[in-house]
XYZ file of C-alpha atoms in Angstrom:
364
model
C 12.409 8.806 20.197
C 10.136 6.676 18.033
C 7.596 8.268 15.658
C 5.192 7.224 12.640
C 5.982 8.215 9.166
C 5.090 12.134 8.753
C 3.060 13.810 6.101
C 5.737 16.689 5.600
C 9.639 16.115 6.048
C 11.791 19.020 6.816
C 14.569 17.305 5.035
C 13.573 18.316 1.479
C 16.784 20.146 0.908
C 17.284 22.757 -1.616
C 19.768 21.765 -4.291
C 21.179 25.236 -4.234
C 22.209 24.942 -0.802
C 25.928 24.328 0.171
C 27.308 20.945 1.091
C 26.699 20.402 4.881
C 29.572 19.075 7.021
C 28.007 16.421 9.387
C 29.559 15.336 12.646
C 31.455 12.120 12.476
C 29.592 9.423 14.421
C 31.535 6.058 14.686
C 29.598 3.386 12.749
C 27.648 5.994 10.743
C 30.487 7.929 8.721
C 28.801 7.252 5.539
C 25.343 8.550 6.511
C 24.113 11.400 4.537
C 20.795 13.209 3.705
C 19.658 10.510 1.422
C 18.458 6.876 2.863
C 21.134 4.538 2.920
C 19.893 0.792 3.037
C 21.514 -1.346 5.896
C 21.985 -5.184 5.234
C 20.880 -7.130 8.096
C 23.067 -9.259 10.519
C 23.292 -12.768 9.448
C 20.742 -15.191 10.711
C 21.617 -18.732 11.589
C 18.696 -20.690 10.335
C 18.601 -24.476 10.104
C 15.493 -25.736 8.171
C 13.719 -28.632 9.685
C 14.682 -32.012 8.247
C 11.008 -33.504 8.612
C 8.526 -30.721 8.699
C 5.026 -32.573 8.705
C 2.331 -31.227 6.263
C -1.153 -31.644 6.725
C -3.522 -33.882 4.903
C -5.525 -32.298 2.215
C -9.154 -33.133 1.904
C -11.334 -32.626 -1.278
C -14.800 -31.488 -1.757
C -17.438 -33.819 -3.012
C -20.036 -33.478 -5.913
C -23.059 -31.848 -4.910
C -26.438 -33.940 -5.402
C -29.107 -33.033 -8.108
C -31.514 -31.699 -5.443
C -28.942 -29.268 -4.031
C -28.018 -28.115 -7.811
C -31.490 -27.382 -8.498
C -32.370 -25.602 -5.216
C -29.234 -23.559 -5.510
C -30.433 -22.360 -8.865
C -33.910 -21.767 -7.687
C -32.720 -19.619 -4.899
C -30.463 -17.530 -7.396
C -33.236 -17.081 -9.722
C -35.371 -15.704 -7.037
C -32.852 -13.141 -6.180
C -32.696 -11.637 -9.852
C -35.175 -9.081 -11.194
C -37.613 -10.429 -13.808
C -36.173 -13.880 -14.061
C -38.662 -16.665 -14.572
C -38.519 -20.023 -12.374
C -39.930 -22.082 -15.256
C -36.573 -23.151 -16.573
C -35.156 -24.128 -13.232
C -38.294 -26.079 -12.282
C -38.580 -27.971 -15.602
C -34.930 -28.485 -16.727
C -33.475 -31.902 -16.695
C -30.069 -32.221 -15.060
C -27.715 -34.362 -17.288
C -24.429 -34.054 -15.624
C -22.793 -32.695 -12.323
C -18.969 -32.455 -12.677
C -16.646 -31.627 -9.878
C -14.211 -28.873 -10.769
C -12.787 -26.972 -7.700
C -10.826 -23.720 -8.001
C -7.639 -23.295 -6.107
C -5.881 -20.171 -4.785
C -2.179 -20.610 -3.477
C -1.092 -17.398 -1.260
C 2.284 -17.107 0.017
C 3.288 -14.138 2.677
C 6.695 -13.417 4.137
C 6.716 -10.569 6.584
C 10.075 -8.782 6.550
C 11.933 -5.904 8.125
C 14.256 -3.301 6.560
C 16.153 -0.533 8.133
C 18.030 2.651 6.607
C 19.662 5.572 8.015
C 19.983 9.267 7.236
C 20.681 12.531 8.736
C 17.645 14.510 9.929
C 17.089 17.762 11.455
C 14.332 19.967 13.365
C 14.297 23.460 14.687
C 16.229 23.703 17.870
C 13.782 25.029 20.589
C 15.795 24.143 23.592
C 14.771 20.425 23.584
C 17.274 17.592 24.978
C 20.404 17.024 22.848
C 21.513 13.355 23.067
C 24.915 13.576 21.696
C 28.100 11.463 21.559
C 29.107 12.745 25.132
C 26.463 10.406 26.474
C 28.197 7.466 24.975
C 28.766 5.519 21.649
C 25.935 5.205 19.353
C 24.400 1.662 19.064
C 24.437 -0.037 15.820
C 21.147 0.342 13.507
C 20.318 -3.330 14.045
C 21.231 -3.124 17.778
C 18.344 -0.861 18.638
C 15.456 -2.947 19.926
C 12.355 -1.899 18.101
C 9.606 -4.565 17.198
C 6.549 -4.540 14.992
C 2.924 -4.110 16.297
C 1.216 -6.587 14.247
C 2.660 -9.501 12.091
C 1.789 -9.649 8.449
C 0.949 -5.887 8.438
C 2.832 -3.054 6.457
C 4.141 -0.461 9.042
C 6.624 2.405 9.077
C 8.418 3.953 11.946
C 11.111 6.498 12.527
C 13.427 6.380 15.510
C 16.289 8.743 16.578
C 19.529 6.784 17.094
C 20.743 7.487 20.507
C 23.914 9.611 21.054
C 24.134 11.140 17.451
C 22.389 14.490 18.212
C 24.170 17.834 17.949
C 23.185 21.528 17.442
C 24.296 23.797 14.529
C 23.579 27.012 13.134
C 20.859 26.852 10.330
C 22.223 26.559 7.028
C 19.159 27.809 5.209
C 19.080 31.270 6.754
C 22.642 31.597 7.901
C 21.400 31.776 11.521
C 19.327 34.782 10.711
C 16.142 33.208 11.445
C 14.536 34.663 8.141
C 14.732 34.784 4.518
C 14.475 37.461 1.786
C 10.688 37.520 0.569
C 10.855 35.949 -2.959
C 7.475 37.890 -3.988
C 8.705 41.375 -3.334
C 12.453 40.761 -3.216
C 12.553 42.739 0.254
C 10.941 45.729 -1.158
C 7.847 45.243 0.859
C 5.459 46.087 -2.016
C 4.708 44.471 -5.182
C 3.181 45.795 -8.680
C -0.758 46.179 -8.501
C -2.180 43.239 -10.017
C -5.387 45.238 -11.207
C -3.515 47.857 -13.227
C -0.055 46.186 -13.458
C 1.394 49.463 -12.261
C -0.103 51.768 -14.648
C -2.385 53.369 -12.003
C -5.145 53.370 -14.682
C -7.882 50.886 -15.525
C -9.922 50.473 -19.067
C -13.556 50.018 -18.813
C -16.210 49.817 -21.325
C -19.619 51.461 -20.456
C -22.474 51.950 -22.915
C -20.056 50.939 -25.796
C -17.587 53.691 -24.862
C -13.942 53.189 -23.937
C -13.219 54.916 -20.672
C -9.709 55.379 -18.850
C -10.302 55.691 -14.917
C -7.857 55.833 -11.946
C -7.036 52.518 -10.388
C -8.935 51.977 -7.071
C -7.265 49.084 -5.791
C -3.721 50.606 -5.375
C -5.001 54.058 -4.548
C -3.298 55.399 -7.883
C 0.064 54.284 -6.572
C 0.632 51.335 -8.869
C 1.778 49.123 -6.084
C 0.156 47.231 -3.047
C 1.810 45.822 0.083
C 3.135 42.304 -0.448
C 0.663 39.732 1.118
C 3.428 37.128 1.348
C 5.661 38.905 3.821
C 2.957 41.334 5.119
C 5.191 44.175 3.997
C 8.131 43.255 6.182
C 10.260 42.260 3.211
C 11.284 39.135 4.961
C 9.697 35.550 5.589
C 10.535 33.093 8.383
C 13.007 30.694 7.667
C 11.193 27.189 6.842
C 14.221 25.167 8.179
C 14.595 26.686 11.523
C 11.205 28.339 11.716
C 12.947 31.484 13.182
C 14.816 29.794 15.870
C 18.282 30.242 13.847
C 19.641 26.850 15.088
C 19.000 23.265 14.125
C 19.080 20.024 15.960
C 20.705 17.405 13.877
C 20.598 13.706 14.526
C 20.616 10.387 12.586
C 17.235 9.078 12.200
C 16.604 5.315 11.739
C 13.745 4.284 9.431
C 12.167 0.999 9.984
C 9.960 -0.593 7.207
C 7.798 -3.587 8.196
C 6.292 -5.185 4.824
C 4.282 -8.250 4.049
C 5.144 -9.296 0.767
C 2.475 -11.251 -1.007
C 2.604 -13.812 -3.990
C -0.041 -15.874 -5.230
C -1.011 -18.582 -7.919
C -4.647 -19.120 -9.225
C -6.162 -22.179 -11.001
C -9.540 -21.985 -12.440
C -10.509 -24.534 -15.138
C -13.970 -23.555 -15.708
C -15.524 -20.471 -16.910
C -16.297 -18.788 -13.789
C -14.852 -15.393 -13.220
C -11.837 -15.122 -10.991
C -13.460 -12.329 -8.931
C -16.234 -14.584 -8.025
C -14.061 -17.548 -6.697
C -11.757 -14.970 -4.804
C -14.873 -13.743 -2.931
C -16.419 -17.284 -2.231
C -16.199 -19.169 1.178
C -13.534 -22.026 0.701
C -11.747 -24.739 2.436
C -8.697 -23.425 3.596
C -5.328 -24.976 4.587
C -2.866 -22.740 6.277
C 0.672 -23.144 7.616
C 2.544 -20.231 9.646
C 6.219 -20.704 10.514
C 9.407 -19.040 10.817
C 10.291 -20.466 7.520
C 7.597 -22.486 5.814
C 8.658 -25.497 3.371
C 7.194 -26.051 -0.185
C 4.035 -27.689 -0.274
C 4.571 -31.332 -1.841
C 1.668 -33.277 -1.244
C -1.181 -31.524 -2.560
C -3.388 -33.582 -5.125
C -3.308 -30.607 -7.624
C 0.493 -30.771 -8.812
C 0.307 -27.115 -10.161
C -0.103 -25.961 -6.657
C 3.166 -27.857 -5.479
C 4.823 -26.295 -8.288
C 3.576 -22.927 -7.593
C 4.660 -23.245 -3.960
C 8.222 -24.430 -4.841
C 8.481 -21.347 -7.408
C 7.271 -18.687 -5.220
C 9.189 -19.595 -1.950
C 12.355 -19.549 -4.115
C 11.505 -15.817 -5.044
C 10.998 -14.789 -1.415
C 14.627 -14.735 -0.072
C 15.066 -10.978 0.413
C 18.647 -10.711 1.343
C 18.380 -7.050 2.299
C 15.792 -7.601 4.822
C 15.319 -9.805 8.096
C 12.527 -12.391 7.571
C 10.330 -12.724 10.649
C 7.570 -14.951 9.544
C 6.247 -16.800 6.588
C 2.932 -18.158 5.991
C 1.301 -19.791 3.068
C -2.482 -20.830 2.404
C -4.351 -22.893 -0.157
C -7.916 -21.852 -0.759
C -10.019 -24.586 -2.380
C -13.409 -23.487 -3.668
C -15.693 -26.188 -4.542
C -17.220 -25.866 -8.071
C -19.749 -28.066 -9.550
C -20.576 -27.571 -13.270
C -24.056 -28.409 -14.056
C -25.058 -29.501 -17.557
C -28.808 -29.298 -18.167
C -31.478 -29.698 -20.851
C -34.209 -27.364 -21.312
C -36.409 -26.991 -24.612
C -33.990 -29.146 -26.465
C -31.033 -27.031 -25.551
C -27.990 -27.881 -23.539
C -26.845 -25.266 -21.193
C -24.496 -24.810 -18.042
C -24.382 -23.078 -14.839
C -22.087 -23.434 -11.819
C -22.595 -23.917 -8.159
C -19.622 -22.794 -6.229
C -18.393 -21.999 -2.778
C -19.301 -23.486 0.575
C -22.416 -21.197 0.636
C -23.587 -22.859 -2.868
C -23.742 -19.515 -4.718
C -24.781 -19.654 -8.340
C -23.239 -18.383 -11.621
C -25.598 -18.692 -14.652
C -24.930 -16.132 -17.457
C -26.910 -18.198 -20.067
C -30.036 -18.901 -18.015
C -32.877 -18.841 -20.661
C -35.648 -16.801 -18.651
C -33.829 -13.466 -17.904
C -36.359 -11.306 -19.790
C -39.329 -9.604 -18.258
C -41.712 -11.961 -19.940
C -40.493 -14.472 -17.180
C -42.352 -12.373 -14.471
C -45.681 -13.756 -13.048
C -48.473 -11.218 -13.796
C -51.006 -10.799 -11.195
């Protein structure tokens, strides 16, 4: 039986409950109510000797016409910006300064076990009489999508058995904590005094309490006057079906390194269209031939951190995003200013554009 992670877990045990004697399942003798991580079996992996790396291309500097047209389109999308500066400026220098974003992903699997229970309602009980329980890493369960976080719960075959409920001593009910089995509680309106105090026309008057019919008590709403509530462990069925639950956690572990040498905000670079170099392998090797040496160093450093000895590594992927950035130096009214054209879509970042006020609007 396999299930996704539930919102509520019946195994939230009361610390005051007695210690439970669990069935002895060969291979699972140390399993308790708390998750216990299981180191994965060894994997024989021999790294390739000559894993080829792709050639990396660079983005060229844009032309002066492209830089000016990009700024004109950007100005036209802004409210109250004037086009005069973009039309009359003199471009002095176009300097290529690309941004880089290295991303490493390692897709891992982690398994743990714990004793779990559910109310016994007559459902099948797959116990040790059906054979030995398989090892936690011998149960064939696979992920649905690589590089996606996912959690599944699976009952370990041949570990189930039925036992009287420890929460209610197999009675099916518990004493109501609100009324202490008295069926009634003190009236919340008069606090049991059978009287109410009222102020009418600045006079202090004492009247009989209408809510409790002058008894000082009312029926307990928690138990409906029965004095008992249904056991929340067995839900009134008096018995529990115990089994060892296997928890499988697939995780996409992500690390990255960002290189930005201009005044362009990182969030703009991350959202821009880029030239991407990507490699997906069972194990990727560090990037060594990228023109920007800092990327090679970051790849080596991050890969050394993605070892995960307590998990199985299923797949790795790394990517280099190169965002073309051109820094444009221009002169307007004897002032030197900068703006940036970035991304494959030639977006513009120009926080110091000189005509951002309403006087830049054309008055019809």
